[in-house]
PDB file of C-alpha atoms in Angstrom:
ATOM      1  CA  LYS A  24     137.932 -95.562-113.482  1.00  0.00           C
ATOM      2  CA  ALA A  25     136.807 -92.231-111.353  1.00  0.00           C
ATOM      3  CA  GLY A  26     138.342 -92.714-108.105  1.00  0.00           C
ATOM      4  CA  VAL A  27     136.732 -92.160-104.228  1.00  0.00           C
ATOM      5  CA  THR A  28     135.769 -88.466-103.656  1.00  0.00           C
ATOM      6  CA  GLN A  29     134.353 -86.723-100.356  1.00  0.00           C
ATOM      7  CA  THR A  30     133.088 -83.711-100.652  1.00  0.00           C
ATOM      8  CA  PRO A  31     133.738 -81.329 -99.079  1.00  0.00           C
ATOM      9  CA  ARG A  32     137.325 -80.825 -98.966  1.00  0.00           C
ATOM     10  CA  TYR A  33     137.805 -78.211 -96.316  1.00  0.00           C
ATOM     11  CA  LEU A  34     135.253 -77.184 -93.089  1.00  0.00           C
ATOM     12  CA  ILE A  35     135.104 -75.097 -91.103  1.00  0.00           C
ATOM     13  CA  LYS A  36     132.446 -74.666 -88.935  1.00  0.00           C
ATOM     14  CA  THR A  37     131.304 -73.732 -85.052  1.00  0.00           C
ATOM     15  CA  ARG A  38     130.905 -75.626 -82.167  1.00  0.00           C
ATOM     16  CA  GLY A  39     126.881 -76.869 -81.536  1.00  0.00           C
ATOM     17  CA  GLN A  40     126.974 -76.752 -85.008  1.00  0.00           C
ATOM     18  CA  GLN A  41     126.100 -80.378 -87.239  1.00  0.00           C
ATOM     19  CA  VAL A  42     127.591 -80.823 -90.700  1.00  0.00           C
ATOM     20  CA  THR A  43     127.551 -83.029 -93.636  1.00  0.00           C
ATOM     21  CA  LEU A  44     130.319 -84.735 -95.341  1.00  0.00           C
ATOM     22  CA  SER A  45     129.507 -86.963 -98.261  1.00  0.00           C
ATOM     23  CA  CYS A  46     132.060 -89.507-100.066  1.00  0.00           C
ATOM     24  CA  SER A  47     131.086 -90.961-103.340  1.00  0.00           C
ATOM     25  CA  PRO A  48     132.841 -95.281-103.608  1.00  0.00           C
ATOM     26  CA  ILE A  49     134.719 -96.790-107.333  1.00  0.00           C
ATOM     27  CA  SER A  50     131.845 -97.717-109.293  1.00  0.00           C
ATOM     28  CA  GLY A  51     130.362-101.084-108.146  1.00  0.00           C
ATOM     29  CA  HIS A  52     131.639-100.986-104.805  1.00  0.00           C
ATOM     30  CA  ARG A  53     129.374-101.546-102.368  1.00  0.00           C
ATOM     31  CA  SER A  54     131.027-101.254 -98.972  1.00  0.00           C
ATOM     32  CA  VAL A  55     131.764 -97.821 -97.517  1.00  0.00           C
ATOM     33  CA  SER A  56     133.823 -97.378 -94.301  1.00  0.00           C
ATOM     34  CA  TRP A  57     134.240 -94.172 -92.826  1.00  0.00           C
ATOM     35  CA  TYR A  58     137.925 -93.110 -89.832  1.00  0.00           C
ATOM     36  CA  GLN A  59     138.977 -90.241 -88.272  1.00  0.00           C
ATOM     37  CA  GLN A  60     142.069 -89.025 -88.065  1.00  0.00           C
ATOM     38  CA  THR A  61     143.304 -86.433 -85.260  1.00  0.00           C
ATOM     39  CA  PRO A  62     147.296 -86.201 -84.118  1.00  0.00           C
ATOM     40  CA  GLY A  63     146.209 -87.665 -80.263  1.00  0.00           C
ATOM     41  CA  GLN A  64     144.127 -90.155 -81.203  1.00  0.00           C
ATOM     42  CA  GLY A  65     145.093 -91.643 -84.819  1.00  0.00           C
ATOM     43  CA  LEU A  66     142.829 -93.541 -87.063  1.00  0.00           C
ATOM     44  CA  GLN A  67     139.959 -95.103 -85.402  1.00  0.00           C
ATOM     45  CA  PHE A  68     137.032 -97.021 -87.734  1.00  0.00           C
ATOM     46  CA  LEU A  69     133.615 -94.941 -87.067  1.00  0.00           C
ATOM     47  CA  PHE A  70     131.477 -97.309 -89.101  1.00  0.00           C
ATOM     48  CA  GLU A  71     130.765 -99.095 -92.524  1.00  0.00           C
ATOM     49  CA  TYR A  72     127.878 -99.590 -95.057  1.00  0.00           C
ATOM     50  CA  PHE A  73     126.639-102.085 -96.810  1.00  0.00           C
ATOM     51  CA  SER A  74     124.293-102.318 -99.001  1.00  0.00           C
ATOM     52  CA  GLU A  75     122.152 -98.814 -97.288  1.00  0.00           C
ATOM     53  CA  THR A  76     122.933-101.720 -94.043  1.00  0.00           C
ATOM     54  CA  GLN A  77     125.532-100.122 -90.764  1.00  0.00           C
ATOM     55  CA  ARG A  78     127.424-103.084 -90.495  1.00  0.00           C
ATOM     56  CA  ASN A  79     129.917-102.423 -87.922  1.00  0.00           C
ATOM     57  CA  LYS A  80     130.734 -99.718 -85.453  1.00  0.00           C
ATOM     58  CA  GLY A  81     133.612 -97.505 -84.047  1.00  0.00           C
ATOM     59  CA  ASN A  82     133.267 -96.951 -80.576  1.00  0.00           C
ATOM     60  CA  PHE A  83     131.488 -93.528 -81.300  1.00  0.00           C
ATOM     61  CA  PRO A  84     129.101 -90.940 -79.324  1.00  0.00           C
ATOM     62  CA  GLY A  85     125.713 -90.859 -81.144  1.00  0.00           C
ATOM     63  CA  ARG A  86     126.601 -87.745 -82.564  1.00  0.00           C
ATOM     64  CA  PHE A  87     128.531 -89.353 -84.814  1.00  0.00           C
ATOM     65  CA  SER A  88     125.114 -91.096 -87.365  1.00  0.00           C
ATOM     66  CA  GLY A  89     125.998 -92.244 -91.386  1.00  0.00           C
ATOM     67  CA  ARG A  90     124.153 -93.588 -94.039  1.00  0.00           C
ATOM     68  CA  GLN A  91     124.572 -95.279 -97.448  1.00  0.00           C
ATOM     69  CA  PHE A  92     122.573 -94.770-100.446  1.00  0.00           C
ATOM     70  CA  SER A  93     120.524 -96.843-103.493  1.00  0.00           C
ATOM     71  CA  ASN A  94     123.599 -95.532-105.692  1.00  0.00           C
ATOM     72  CA  SER A  95     126.132 -96.556-102.196  1.00  0.00           C
ATOM     73  CA  ARG A  96     126.392 -92.910-101.752  1.00  0.00           C
ATOM     74  CA  SER A  97     127.347 -92.358 -97.782  1.00  0.00           C
ATOM     75  CA  GLU A  98     126.812 -89.331 -95.900  1.00  0.00           C
ATOM     76  CA  MET A  99     128.146 -88.998 -92.086  1.00  0.00           C
ATOM     77  CA  ASN A 100     126.683 -86.772 -90.371  1.00  0.00           C
ATOM     78  CA  VAL A 101     127.816 -85.160 -87.289  1.00  0.00           C
ATOM     79  CA  SER A 102     125.670 -82.716 -84.914  1.00  0.00           C
ATOM     80  CA  THR A 103     126.478 -80.645 -81.568  1.00  0.00           C
ATOM     81  CA  LEU A 104     129.733 -80.195 -83.320  1.00  0.00           C
ATOM     82  CA  GLU A 105     132.817 -79.810 -80.099  1.00  0.00           C
ATOM     83  CA  LEU A 106     136.310 -78.751 -80.320  1.00  0.00           C
ATOM     84  CA  GLY A 107     137.229 -82.614 -80.227  1.00  0.00           C
ATOM     85  CA  ASP A 108     135.890 -82.556 -84.062  1.00  0.00           C
ATOM     86  CA  SER A 109     138.110 -81.678 -85.485  1.00  0.00           C
ATOM     87  CA  ALA A 110     139.936 -84.249 -87.774  1.00  0.00           C
ATOM     88  CA  LEU A 111     140.708 -85.668 -90.987  1.00  0.00           C
ATOM     89  CA  TYR A 112     137.638 -87.482 -91.987  1.00  0.00           C
ATOM     90  CA  LEU A 113     138.282 -90.487 -94.634  1.00  0.00           C
ATOM     91  CA  CYS A 114     135.807 -92.566 -96.373  1.00  0.00           C
ATOM     92  CA  ALA A 115     137.230 -96.063 -97.971  1.00  0.00           C
ATOM     93  CA  SER A 116     135.309 -97.728 -99.913  1.00  0.00           C
ATOM     94  CA  SER A 117     135.430-101.570-101.127  1.00  0.00           C
ATOM     95  CA  LEU A 118     134.241-104.701-103.528  1.00  0.00           C
ATOM     96  CA  ALA A 119     134.551-106.808-100.442  1.00  0.00           C
ATOM     97  CA  LEU A 120     132.053-108.809 -98.998  1.00  0.00           C
ATOM     98  CA  THR A 121     132.893-110.365 -96.154  1.00  0.00           C
ATOM     99  CA  GLY A 122     136.352-109.886 -94.381  1.00  0.00           C
ATOM    100  CA  THR A 123     138.342-112.844 -95.605  1.00  0.00           C
ATOM    101  CA  GLU A 124     137.687-111.748 -99.474  1.00  0.00           C
ATOM    102  CA  ASN A 125     141.768-110.359-101.135  1.00  0.00           C
ATOM    103  CA  THR A 126     140.077-106.769-102.025  1.00  0.00           C
ATOM    104  CA  GLU A 127     141.841-103.980-101.438  1.00  0.00           C
ATOM    105  CA  ALA A 128     140.023-100.945 -99.240  1.00  0.00           C
ATOM    106  CA  PHE A 129     140.594 -97.205-101.465  1.00  0.00           C
ATOM    107  CA  PHE A 130     140.873 -93.877 -99.789  1.00  0.00           C
ATOM    108  CA  GLY A 131     139.696 -90.734-100.967  1.00  0.00           C
ATOM    109  CA  GLN A 132     141.362 -87.023 -99.987  1.00  0.00           C
ATOM    110  CA  GLY A 133     139.671 -86.623 -97.027  1.00  0.00           C
ATOM    111  CA  THR A 134     137.276 -83.610 -95.848  1.00  0.00           C
ATOM    112  CA  ARG A 135     139.112 -81.777 -93.099  1.00  0.00           C
ATOM    113  CA  LEU A 136     136.730 -80.028 -90.341  1.00  0.00           C
ATOM    114  CA  THR A 137     138.251 -77.596 -88.553  1.00  0.00           C
ATOM    115  CA  VAL A 138     135.812 -77.016 -85.252  1.00  0.00           C
ATOM    116  CA  VAL A 139     135.700 -72.986 -84.013  1.00  0.00           C
TER     117      VAL A 139
ATOM    118  CA  ALA B   1     146.613-104.863 -76.093  1.00  0.00           C
ATOM    119  CA  GLN B   2     147.705-103.003 -79.736  1.00  0.00           C
ATOM    120  CA  LYS B   3     146.094-105.450 -82.524  1.00  0.00           C
ATOM    121  CA  ILE B   4     148.644-103.200 -84.813  1.00  0.00           C
ATOM    122  CA  THR B   5     152.014-101.860 -83.499  1.00  0.00           C
ATOM    123  CA  GLN B   6     154.626 -99.537 -85.202  1.00  0.00           C
ATOM    124  CA  THR B   7     157.674 -99.061 -83.433  1.00  0.00           C
ATOM    125  CA  GLN B   8     159.522 -96.791 -85.812  1.00  0.00           C
ATOM    126  CA  PRO B   9     157.753 -93.282 -85.136  1.00  0.00           C
ATOM    127  CA  GLY B  10     160.174 -91.873 -87.963  1.00  0.00           C
ATOM    128  CA  MET B  11     162.944 -93.913 -90.159  1.00  0.00           C
ATOM    129  CA  PHE B  12     165.767 -91.979 -92.125  1.00  0.00           C
ATOM    130  CA  VAL B  13     166.714 -92.806 -95.203  1.00  0.00           C
ATOM    131  CA  GLN B  14     168.906 -92.617 -98.660  1.00  0.00           C
ATOM    132  CA  GLU B  15     167.837 -92.153-101.752  1.00  0.00           C
ATOM    133  CA  LYS B  16     168.441 -95.803-103.924  1.00  0.00           C
ATOM    134  CA  GLU B  17     168.507 -97.867-100.375  1.00  0.00           C
ATOM    135  CA  ALA B  18     166.654-100.145 -99.731  1.00  0.00           C
ATOM    136  CA  VAL B  19     164.266 -99.166 -95.592  1.00  0.00           C
ATOM    137  CA  THR B  20     161.990-102.200 -93.846  1.00  0.00           C
ATOM    138  CA  LEU B  21     159.263-100.104 -91.926  1.00  0.00           C
ATOM    139  CA  ASP B  22     158.412-102.869 -89.203  1.00  0.00           C
ATOM    140  CA  CYS B  23     154.213-103.922 -88.372  1.00  0.00           C
ATOM    141  CA  THR B  24     153.657-106.124 -85.677  1.00  0.00           C
ATOM    142  CA  TYR B  25     149.859-106.971 -85.355  1.00  0.00           C
ATOM    143  CA  ASP B  26     147.909-108.877 -82.509  1.00  0.00           C
ATOM    144  CA  THR B  27     145.037-111.335 -83.138  1.00  0.00           C
ATOM    145  CA  SER B  28     142.755-114.710 -82.193  1.00  0.00           C
ATOM    146  CA  ASP B  29     141.045-114.693 -86.281  1.00  0.00           C
ATOM    147  CA  PRO B  30     142.651-117.760 -87.897  1.00  0.00           C
ATOM    148  CA  SER B  31     141.278-115.014 -91.024  1.00  0.00           C
ATOM    149  CA  TYR B  32     142.549-111.840 -91.633  1.00  0.00           C
ATOM    150  CA  GLY B  33     144.040-109.841 -93.775  1.00  0.00           C
ATOM    151  CA  LEU B  34     147.389-107.050 -94.091  1.00  0.00           C
ATOM    152  CA  PHE B  35     147.670-103.151 -95.492  1.00  0.00           C
ATOM    153  CA  TRP B  36     150.033-101.007 -95.401  1.00  0.00           C
ATOM    154  CA  TYR B  37     148.908 -97.338 -96.679  1.00  0.00           C
ATOM    155  CA  LYS B  38     151.578 -94.235 -97.671  1.00  0.00           C
ATOM    156  CA  GLN B  39     150.270 -90.353 -96.433  1.00  0.00           C
ATOM    157  CA  PRO B  40     151.497 -87.630 -98.269  1.00  0.00           C
ATOM    158  CA  SER B  41     151.078 -84.609 -96.404  1.00  0.00           C
ATOM    159  CA  SER B  42     148.251 -83.967 -98.712  1.00  0.00           C
ATOM    160  CA  GLY B  43     146.232 -86.399 -96.234  1.00  0.00           C
ATOM    161  CA  GLU B  44     145.586 -88.865 -99.269  1.00  0.00           C
ATOM    162  CA  MET B  45     145.604 -92.635 -98.164  1.00  0.00           C
ATOM    163  CA  ILE B  46     147.537 -94.422-101.279  1.00  0.00           C
ATOM    164  CA  PHE B  47     146.456 -98.660-101.141  1.00  0.00           C
ATOM    165  CA  LEU B  48     150.153-100.140-101.602  1.00  0.00           C
ATOM    166  CA  ILE B  49     150.083-104.012-101.075  1.00  0.00           C
ATOM    167  CA  TYR B  50     147.634-106.711 -99.319  1.00  0.00           C
ATOM    168  CA  GLN B  51     149.202-109.350 -97.642  1.00  0.00           C
ATOM    169  CA  GLY B  52     146.161-112.297 -96.360  1.00  0.00           C
ATOM    170  CA  SER B  53     146.660-115.243 -93.943  1.00  0.00           C
ATOM    171  CA  TYR B  54     146.297-117.690 -95.798  1.00  0.00           C
ATOM    172  CA  ASP B  55     148.693-115.803 -98.624  1.00  0.00           C
ATOM    173  CA  GLN B  56     151.697-118.688 -98.964  1.00  0.00           C
ATOM    174  CA  GLN B  57     153.659-116.430-100.184  1.00  0.00           C
ATOM    175  CA  ASN B  58     154.979-113.009 -99.783  1.00  0.00           C
ATOM    176  CA  ALA B  59     152.306-109.804-101.158  1.00  0.00           C
ATOM    177  CA  THR B  60     155.193-108.274-103.806  1.00  0.00           C
ATOM    178  CA  GLU B  61     153.636-104.663-105.857  1.00  0.00           C
ATOM    179  CA  GLY B  62     156.689-103.054-107.919  1.00  0.00           C
ATOM    180  CA  ARG B  63     159.230-101.809-105.414  1.00  0.00           C
ATOM    181  CA  TYR B  64     157.560-102.962-102.211  1.00  0.00           C
ATOM    182  CA  SER B  65     157.876-106.394-100.652  1.00  0.00           C
ATOM    183  CA  LEU B  66     155.582-107.170 -97.692  1.00  0.00           C
ATOM    184  CA  ASN B  67     157.955-109.783 -95.013  1.00  0.00           C
ATOM    185  CA  PHE B  68     155.166-111.748 -93.306  1.00  0.00           C
ATOM    186  CA  GLN B  69     156.248-113.785 -90.533  1.00  0.00           C
ATOM    187  CA  LYS B  70     152.760-115.466 -89.607  1.00  0.00           C
ATOM    188  CA  ALA B  71     154.559-117.466 -86.573  1.00  0.00           C
ATOM    189  CA  ARG B  72     156.562-113.792 -85.291  1.00  0.00           C
ATOM    190  CA  LYS B  73     153.062-111.766 -86.148  1.00  0.00           C
ATOM    191  CA  SER B  74     154.745-109.310 -87.998  1.00  0.00           C
ATOM    192  CA  ALA B  75     154.130-107.981 -91.868  1.00  0.00           C
ATOM    193  CA  ASN B  76     156.969-105.631 -92.832  1.00  0.00           C
ATOM    194  CA  LEU B  77     157.065-103.522 -95.523  1.00  0.00           C
ATOM    195  CA  VAL B  78     160.639-103.206 -97.606  1.00  0.00           C
ATOM    196  CA  ILE B  79     160.526-100.441 -99.677  1.00  0.00           C
ATOM    197  CA  SER B  80     163.212-101.045-102.518  1.00  0.00           C
ATOM    198  CA  ALA B  81     165.724 -98.412-104.427  1.00  0.00           C
ATOM    199  CA  SER B  82     163.982 -95.095-102.330  1.00  0.00           C
ATOM    200  CA  GLN B  83     162.922 -92.544-104.058  1.00  0.00           C
ATOM    201  CA  LEU B  84     162.047 -88.863-103.337  1.00  0.00           C
ATOM    202  CA  GLY B  85     158.750 -88.891-103.027  1.00  0.00           C
ATOM    203  CA  ASP B  86     158.607 -91.869-100.565  1.00  0.00           C
ATOM    204  CA  SER B  87     158.766 -89.064 -97.970  1.00  0.00           C
ATOM    205  CA  ALA B  88     155.398 -90.369 -96.176  1.00  0.00           C
ATOM    206  CA  MET B  89     153.749 -91.258 -93.330  1.00  0.00           C
ATOM    207  CA  TYR B  90     153.533 -95.397 -93.512  1.00  0.00           C
ATOM    208  CA  PHE B  91     150.719 -97.044 -91.897  1.00  0.00           C
ATOM    209  CA  CYS B  92     149.994-101.235 -90.846  1.00  0.00           C
ATOM    210  CA  ALA B  93     146.408-102.427 -91.069  1.00  0.00           C
ATOM    211  CA  MET B  94     144.778-104.955 -90.729  1.00  0.00           C
ATOM    212  CA  ARG B  95     141.297-106.279 -91.279  1.00  0.00           C
ATOM    213  CA  GLU B  96     139.578-109.088 -89.601  1.00  0.00           C
ATOM    214  CA  GLY B  97     137.581-111.485 -90.663  1.00  0.00           C
ATOM    215  CA  GLY B  98     135.590-114.958 -89.837  1.00  0.00           C
ATOM    216  CA  LEU B  99     135.146-114.851 -85.939  1.00  0.00           C
ATOM    217  CA  THR B 100     135.071-111.825 -85.672  1.00  0.00           C
ATOM    218  CA  GLY B 101     132.121-110.143 -87.855  1.00  0.00           C
ATOM    219  CA  GLY B 102     133.920-109.582 -90.637  1.00  0.00           C
ATOM    220  CA  GLY B 103     133.601-106.623 -92.916  1.00  0.00           C
ATOM    221  CA  ASN B 104     135.628-104.202 -93.847  1.00  0.00           C
ATOM    222  CA  LYS B 105     136.723-101.635 -90.665  1.00  0.00           C
ATOM    223  CA  LEU B 106     140.745-101.506 -90.665  1.00  0.00           C
ATOM    224  CA  THR B 107     142.242-101.183 -87.335  1.00  0.00           C
ATOM    225  CA  PHE B 108     145.619 -98.833 -88.179  1.00  0.00           C
ATOM    226  CA  GLY B 109     148.930 -99.007 -86.260  1.00  0.00           C
ATOM    227  CA  THR B 110     150.189 -95.588 -85.749  1.00  0.00           C
ATOM    228  CA  GLY B 111     151.952 -94.673 -88.176  1.00  0.00           C
ATOM    229  CA  THR B 112     155.599 -94.453 -89.190  1.00  0.00           C
ATOM    230  CA  GLN B 113     156.769 -91.090 -90.639  1.00  0.00           C
ATOM    231  CA  LEU B 114     159.491 -91.653 -93.858  1.00  0.00           C
ATOM    232  CA  LYS B 115     161.941 -89.261 -94.904  1.00  0.00           C
ATOM    233  CA  VAL B 116     164.383 -89.867 -98.027  1.00  0.00           C
ATOM    234  CA  GLU B 117     167.609 -87.816 -98.155  1.00  0.00           C
ATOM    235  CA  LEU B 118     170.112 -87.354-101.426  1.00  0.00           C
TER     236      LEU B 118
END
């Protein structure tokens, strides 16, 4: 069974540009969550998509957006990139329908974004 | 208040010895789940173990066990018989359900860097 696949693995962008990251969850998983990891702020939740709908949202500016397709693949977009957006972006997929269910969240290998 | 607190920024352990990584949490939600993840230098987050708030027994997965003390709101990870390959960053995380909206939002601690020595 394939794991969570994130593409690309590495990206270098210039300030002001926009970027799109992709995440393919484990087959059958309908929930995809995105996280930003930086040395200063640690791991922070961006948003979660379930059945093509955003179910949860973290405290990030509107430049960060996402979507989920009918096959559960998800993309996140960051517009008008800033130097502070340089980070490891991780996505996680899960079977869980609610927060009370005993299921793991499996992570991809991440996309390392560098903004110059 | 921090929802997940890991007070050990770094830990050293001798190979083949056991080590305990501390994690305390804060929530008013009666339904929640606690996770431990391992993150090697490659960056991937590897799931280790899960404990649900209603689980009566401590979770175990191979060499990993979770010492769950609900009244003290602690969920310490115990790694038995440490191996060199266990050297990594370890994160404790919580997923809250029920009253606070559920879903799959994980709140992470700041992590503990574990170094296993010969």
